[in-house]
């Protein structure tokens, strides 16, 4: 929409003035509106309509979703020390909670953003180079300490002690 201001004009090298096309302006407005709508959209329960129609049934549904999500998260926490995909299960439990609870939806969105930022940071060549240098330095120091210990005391296994 042209209001008569020079805000939407660009001067080219030849001195001509051109206005942005309506489609570019509409695309920008739609992108901004979509981003704002995503931030301002209230959380809506994913329960079926017949369950949402009855308050007691909906409360039971939410309790069931909470219990299932809690079980998946508890299994994920156990898998952090046991074999299995612990973090995947924790995020899956959080996604289950996010179907019903607005706070879990916000936590899941924040977590996704932080994981994406960390992945982008880890792919940065300077960070990768620094991490490789630090890891190599740590391994060299650990190897030197182990080598010194073995040179000084030798390899004595605990079950081969003779002075006890």
PDB file of N, CA, C and O in Angstrom, residues 57-91:
ATOM      1  N   UNK A  57     -13.754 -35.877  31.846  1.00  0.00           N
ATOM      2  CA  UNK A  57     -13.066 -36.747  30.908  1.00  0.00           C
ATOM      3  C   UNK A  57     -11.774 -36.094  30.408  1.00  0.00           C
ATOM      4  O   UNK A  57     -10.739 -36.758  30.262  1.00  0.00           O
ATOM      5  N   UNK A  58     -11.827 -34.788  30.196  1.00  0.00           N
ATOM      6  CA  UNK A  58     -10.631 -34.072  29.746  1.00  0.00           C
ATOM      7  C   UNK A  58      -9.566 -34.066  30.835  1.00  0.00           C
ATOM      8  O   UNK A  58      -8.366 -34.215  30.558  1.00  0.00           O
ATOM      9  N   UNK A  59      -9.983 -33.890  32.084  1.00  0.00           N
ATOM     10  CA  UNK A  59      -9.027 -33.929  33.196  1.00  0.00           C
ATOM     11  C   UNK A  59      -8.393 -35.323  33.295  1.00  0.00           C
ATOM     12  O   UNK A  59      -7.185 -35.439  33.511  1.00  0.00           O
ATOM     13  N   UNK A  60      -9.192 -36.360  33.114  1.00  0.00           N
ATOM     14  CA  UNK A  60      -8.653 -37.725  33.128  1.00  0.00           C
ATOM     15  C   UNK A  60      -7.661 -37.923  31.986  1.00  0.00           C
ATOM     16  O   UNK A  60      -6.625 -38.569  32.155  1.00  0.00           O
ATOM     17  N   UNK A  61      -7.994 -37.382  30.826  1.00  0.00           N
ATOM     18  CA  UNK A  61      -7.101 -37.450  29.662  1.00  0.00           C
ATOM     19  C   UNK A  61      -5.766 -36.786  29.992  1.00  0.00           C
ATOM     20  O   UNK A  61      -4.700 -37.330  29.697  1.00  0.00           O
ATOM     21  N   UNK A  62      -5.823 -35.601  30.603  1.00  0.00           N
ATOM     22  CA  UNK A  62      -4.586 -34.882  30.942  1.00  0.00           C
ATOM     23  C   UNK A  62      -3.761 -35.647  31.977  1.00  0.00           C
ATOM     24  O   UNK A  62      -2.529 -35.679  31.882  1.00  0.00           O
ATOM     25  N   UNK A  63      -4.430 -36.255  32.946  1.00  0.00           N
ATOM     26  CA  UNK A  63      -3.705 -37.060  33.937  1.00  0.00           C
ATOM     27  C   UNK A  63      -3.023 -38.235  33.243  1.00  0.00           C
ATOM     28  O   UNK A  63      -1.862 -38.550  33.519  1.00  0.00           O
ATOM     29  N   UNK A  64      -3.735 -38.892  32.313  1.00  0.00           N
ATOM     30  CA  UNK A  64      -3.148 -40.007  31.576  1.00  0.00           C
ATOM     31  C   UNK A  64      -1.950 -39.572  30.748  1.00  0.00           C
ATOM     32  O   UNK A  64      -0.916 -40.250  30.723  1.00  0.00           O
ATOM     33  N   UNK A  65      -2.067 -38.430  30.068  1.00  0.00           N
ATOM     34  CA  UNK A  65      -0.946 -37.912  29.272  1.00  0.00           C
ATOM     35  C   UNK A  65       0.228 -37.592  30.186  1.00  0.00           C
ATOM     36  O   UNK A  65       1.380 -37.885  29.862  1.00  0.00           O
ATOM     37  N   UNK A  66      -0.058 -37.014  31.356  1.00  0.00           N
ATOM     38  CA  UNK A  66       1.019 -36.683  32.287  1.00  0.00           C
ATOM     39  C   UNK A  66       1.725 -37.949  32.765  1.00  0.00           C
ATOM     40  O   UNK A  66       2.960 -37.995  32.818  1.00  0.00           O
ATOM     41  N   UNK A  67       0.961 -38.974  33.099  1.00  0.00           N
ATOM     42  CA  UNK A  67       1.555 -40.222  33.605  1.00  0.00           C
ATOM     43  C   UNK A  67       2.389 -40.900  32.513  1.00  0.00           C
ATOM     44  O   UNK A  67       3.515 -41.359  32.775  1.00  0.00           O
ATOM     45  N   UNK A  68       1.872 -40.948  31.283  1.00  0.00           N
ATOM     46  CA  UNK A  68       2.627 -41.575  30.187  1.00  0.00           C
ATOM     47  C   UNK A  68       3.910 -40.787  29.915  1.00  0.00           C
ATOM     48  O   UNK A  68       4.994 -41.365  29.758  1.00  0.00           O
ATOM     49  N   UNK A  69       3.801 -39.450  29.858  1.00  0.00           N
ATOM     50  CA  UNK A  69       4.989 -38.622  29.639  1.00  0.00           C
ATOM     51  C   UNK A  69       6.006 -38.795  30.757  1.00  0.00           C
ATOM     52  O   UNK A  69       7.214 -38.872  30.507  1.00  0.00           O
ATOM     53  N   UNK A  70       5.518 -38.872  31.998  1.00  0.00           N
ATOM     54  CA  UNK A  70       6.415 -39.065  33.135  1.00  0.00           C
ATOM     55  C   UNK A  70       7.121 -40.410  33.057  1.00  0.00           C
ATOM     56  O   UNK A  70       8.325 -40.506  33.336  1.00  0.00           O
ATOM     57  N   UNK A  71       6.405 -41.445  32.632  1.00  0.00           N
ATOM     58  CA  UNK A  71       7.025 -42.774  32.501  1.00  0.00           C
ATOM     59  C   UNK A  71       8.107 -42.762  31.428  1.00  0.00           C
ATOM     60  O   UNK A  71       9.191 -43.338  31.628  1.00  0.00           O
ATOM     61  N   UNK A  72       7.840 -42.100  30.312  1.00  0.00           N
ATOM     62  CA  UNK A  72       8.838 -42.043  29.242  1.00  0.00           C
ATOM     63  C   UNK A  72      10.053 -41.239  29.698  1.00  0.00           C
ATOM     64  O   UNK A  72      11.204 -41.623  29.434  1.00  0.00           O
ATOM     65  N   UNK A  73       9.831 -40.134  30.397  1.00  0.00           N
ATOM     66  CA  UNK A  73      10.955 -39.324  30.891  1.00  0.00           C
ATOM     67  C   UNK A  73      11.750 -40.104  31.938  1.00  0.00           C
ATOM     68  O   UNK A  73      12.985 -40.078  31.944  1.00  0.00           O
ATOM     69  N   UNK A  74      11.054 -40.818  32.826  1.00  0.00           N
ATOM     70  CA  UNK A  74      11.761 -41.625  33.831  1.00  0.00           C
ATOM     71  C   UNK A  74      12.604 -42.709  33.159  1.00  0.00           C
ATOM     72  O   UNK A  74      13.748 -42.967  33.574  1.00  0.00           O
ATOM     73  N   UNK A  75      12.058 -43.330  32.121  1.00  0.00           N
ATOM     74  CA  UNK A  75      12.841 -44.332  31.384  1.00  0.00           C
ATOM     75  C   UNK A  75      14.045 -43.674  30.719  1.00  0.00           C
ATOM     76  O   UNK A  75      15.144 -44.255  30.686  1.00  0.00           O
ATOM     77  N   UNK A  76      13.874 -42.463  30.213  1.00  0.00           N
ATOM     78  CA  UNK A  76      14.990 -41.733  29.603  1.00  0.00           C
ATOM     79  C   UNK A  76      16.073 -41.405  30.607  1.00  0.00           C
ATOM     80  O   UNK A  76      17.272 -41.533  30.319  1.00  0.00           O
ATOM     81  N   UNK A  77      15.666 -40.999  31.802  1.00  0.00           N
ATOM     82  CA  UNK A  77      16.652 -40.704  32.840  1.00  0.00           C
ATOM     83  C   UNK A  77      17.405 -41.972  33.221  1.00  0.00           C
ATOM     84  O   UNK A  77      18.624 -41.947  33.421  1.00  0.00           O
ATOM     85  N   UNK A  78      16.698 -43.094  33.305  1.00  0.00           N
ATOM     86  CA  UNK A  78      17.362 -44.373  33.609  1.00  0.00           C
ATOM     87  C   UNK A  78      18.332 -44.740  32.490  1.00  0.00           C
ATOM     88  O   UNK A  78      19.416 -45.270  32.740  1.00  0.00           O
ATOM     89  N   UNK A  79      17.944 -44.434  31.243  1.00  0.00           N
ATOM     90  CA  UNK A  79      18.816 -44.780  30.117  1.00  0.00           C
ATOM     91  C   UNK A  79      20.026 -43.870  30.005  1.00  0.00           C
ATOM     92  O   UNK A  79      20.929 -44.145  29.210  1.00  0.00           O
ATOM     93  N   UNK A  80      20.078 -42.796  30.786  1.00  0.00           N
ATOM     94  CA  UNK A  80      21.292 -41.982  30.789  1.00  0.00           C
ATOM     95  C   UNK A  80      22.461 -42.757  31.382  1.00  0.00           C
ATOM     96  O   UNK A  80      23.611 -42.549  30.988  1.00  0.00           O
ATOM     97  N   UNK A  81      22.171 -43.647  32.338  1.00  0.00           N
ATOM     98  CA  UNK A  81      23.237 -44.456  32.943  1.00  0.00           C
ATOM     99  C   UNK A  81      23.214 -45.901  32.454  1.00  0.00           C
ATOM    100  O   UNK A  81      24.199 -46.609  32.588  1.00  0.00           O
ATOM    101  N   UNK A  82      22.087 -46.340  31.923  1.00  0.00           N
ATOM    102  CA  UNK A  82      21.959 -47.677  31.360  1.00  0.00           C
ATOM    103  C   UNK A  82      22.041 -47.580  29.837  1.00  0.00           C
ATOM    104  O   UNK A  82      21.937 -46.497  29.288  1.00  0.00           O
ATOM    105  N   UNK A  83      22.213 -48.700  29.164  1.00  0.00           N
ATOM    106  CA  UNK A  83      22.239 -48.650  27.696  1.00  0.00           C
ATOM    107  C   UNK A  83      20.885 -48.204  27.143  1.00  0.00           C
ATOM    108  O   UNK A  83      19.841 -48.635  27.611  1.00  0.00           O
ATOM    109  N   UNK A  84      20.936 -47.322  26.162  1.00  0.00           N
ATOM    110  CA  UNK A  84      19.719 -46.859  25.523  1.00  0.00           C
ATOM    111  C   UNK A  84      19.789 -45.381  25.191  1.00  0.00           C
ATOM    112  O   UNK A  84      20.656 -44.664  25.685  1.00  0.00           O
ATOM    113  N   UNK A  85      18.866 -44.924  24.377  1.00  0.00           N
ATOM    114  CA  UNK A  85      18.854 -43.519  23.951  1.00  0.00           C
ATOM    115  C   UNK A  85      18.178 -42.624  24.992  1.00  0.00           C
ATOM    116  O   UNK A  85      17.013 -42.239  24.843  1.00  0.00           O
ATOM    117  N   UNK A  86      18.880 -42.281  26.032  1.00  0.00           N
ATOM    118  CA  UNK A  86      18.316 -41.532  27.146  1.00  0.00           C
ATOM    119  C   UNK A  86      17.752 -40.176  26.763  1.00  0.00           C
ATOM    120  O   UNK A  86      16.611 -39.854  27.090  1.00  0.00           O
ATOM    121  N   UNK A  87      18.546 -39.377  26.070  1.00  0.00           N
ATOM    122  CA  UNK A  87      18.087 -38.022  25.730  1.00  0.00           C
ATOM    123  C   UNK A  87      16.923 -38.064  24.757  1.00  0.00           C
ATOM    124  O   UNK A  87      16.005 -37.231  24.837  1.00  0.00           O
ATOM    125  N   UNK A  88      16.932 -39.019  23.853  1.00  0.00           N
ATOM    126  CA  UNK A  88      15.822 -39.137  22.902  1.00  0.00           C
ATOM    127  C   UNK A  88      14.530 -39.438  23.656  1.00  0.00           C
ATOM    128  O   UNK A  88      13.472 -38.860  23.371  1.00  0.00           O
ATOM    129  N   UNK A  89      14.595 -40.315  24.637  1.00  0.00           N
ATOM    130  CA  UNK A  89      13.410 -40.658  25.417  1.00  0.00           C
ATOM    131  C   UNK A  89      12.948 -39.467  26.253  1.00  0.00           C
ATOM    132  O   UNK A  89      11.740 -39.233  26.392  1.00  0.00           O
ATOM    133  N   UNK A  90      13.872 -38.713  26.814  1.00  0.00           N
ATOM    134  CA  UNK A  90      13.491 -37.538  27.602  1.00  0.00           C
ATOM    135  C   UNK A  90      12.778 -36.520  26.720  1.00  0.00           C
ATOM    136  O   UNK A  90      11.731 -35.972  27.095  1.00  0.00           O
ATOM    137  N   UNK A  91      13.312 -36.273  25.539  1.00  0.00           N
ATOM    138  CA  UNK A  91      12.661 -35.327  24.633  1.00  0.00           C
ATOM    139  C   UNK A  91      11.328 -35.870  24.131  1.00  0.00           C
ATOM    140  O   UNK A  91      10.380 -35.111  23.919  1.00  0.00           O
TER     141      UNK A  91
END
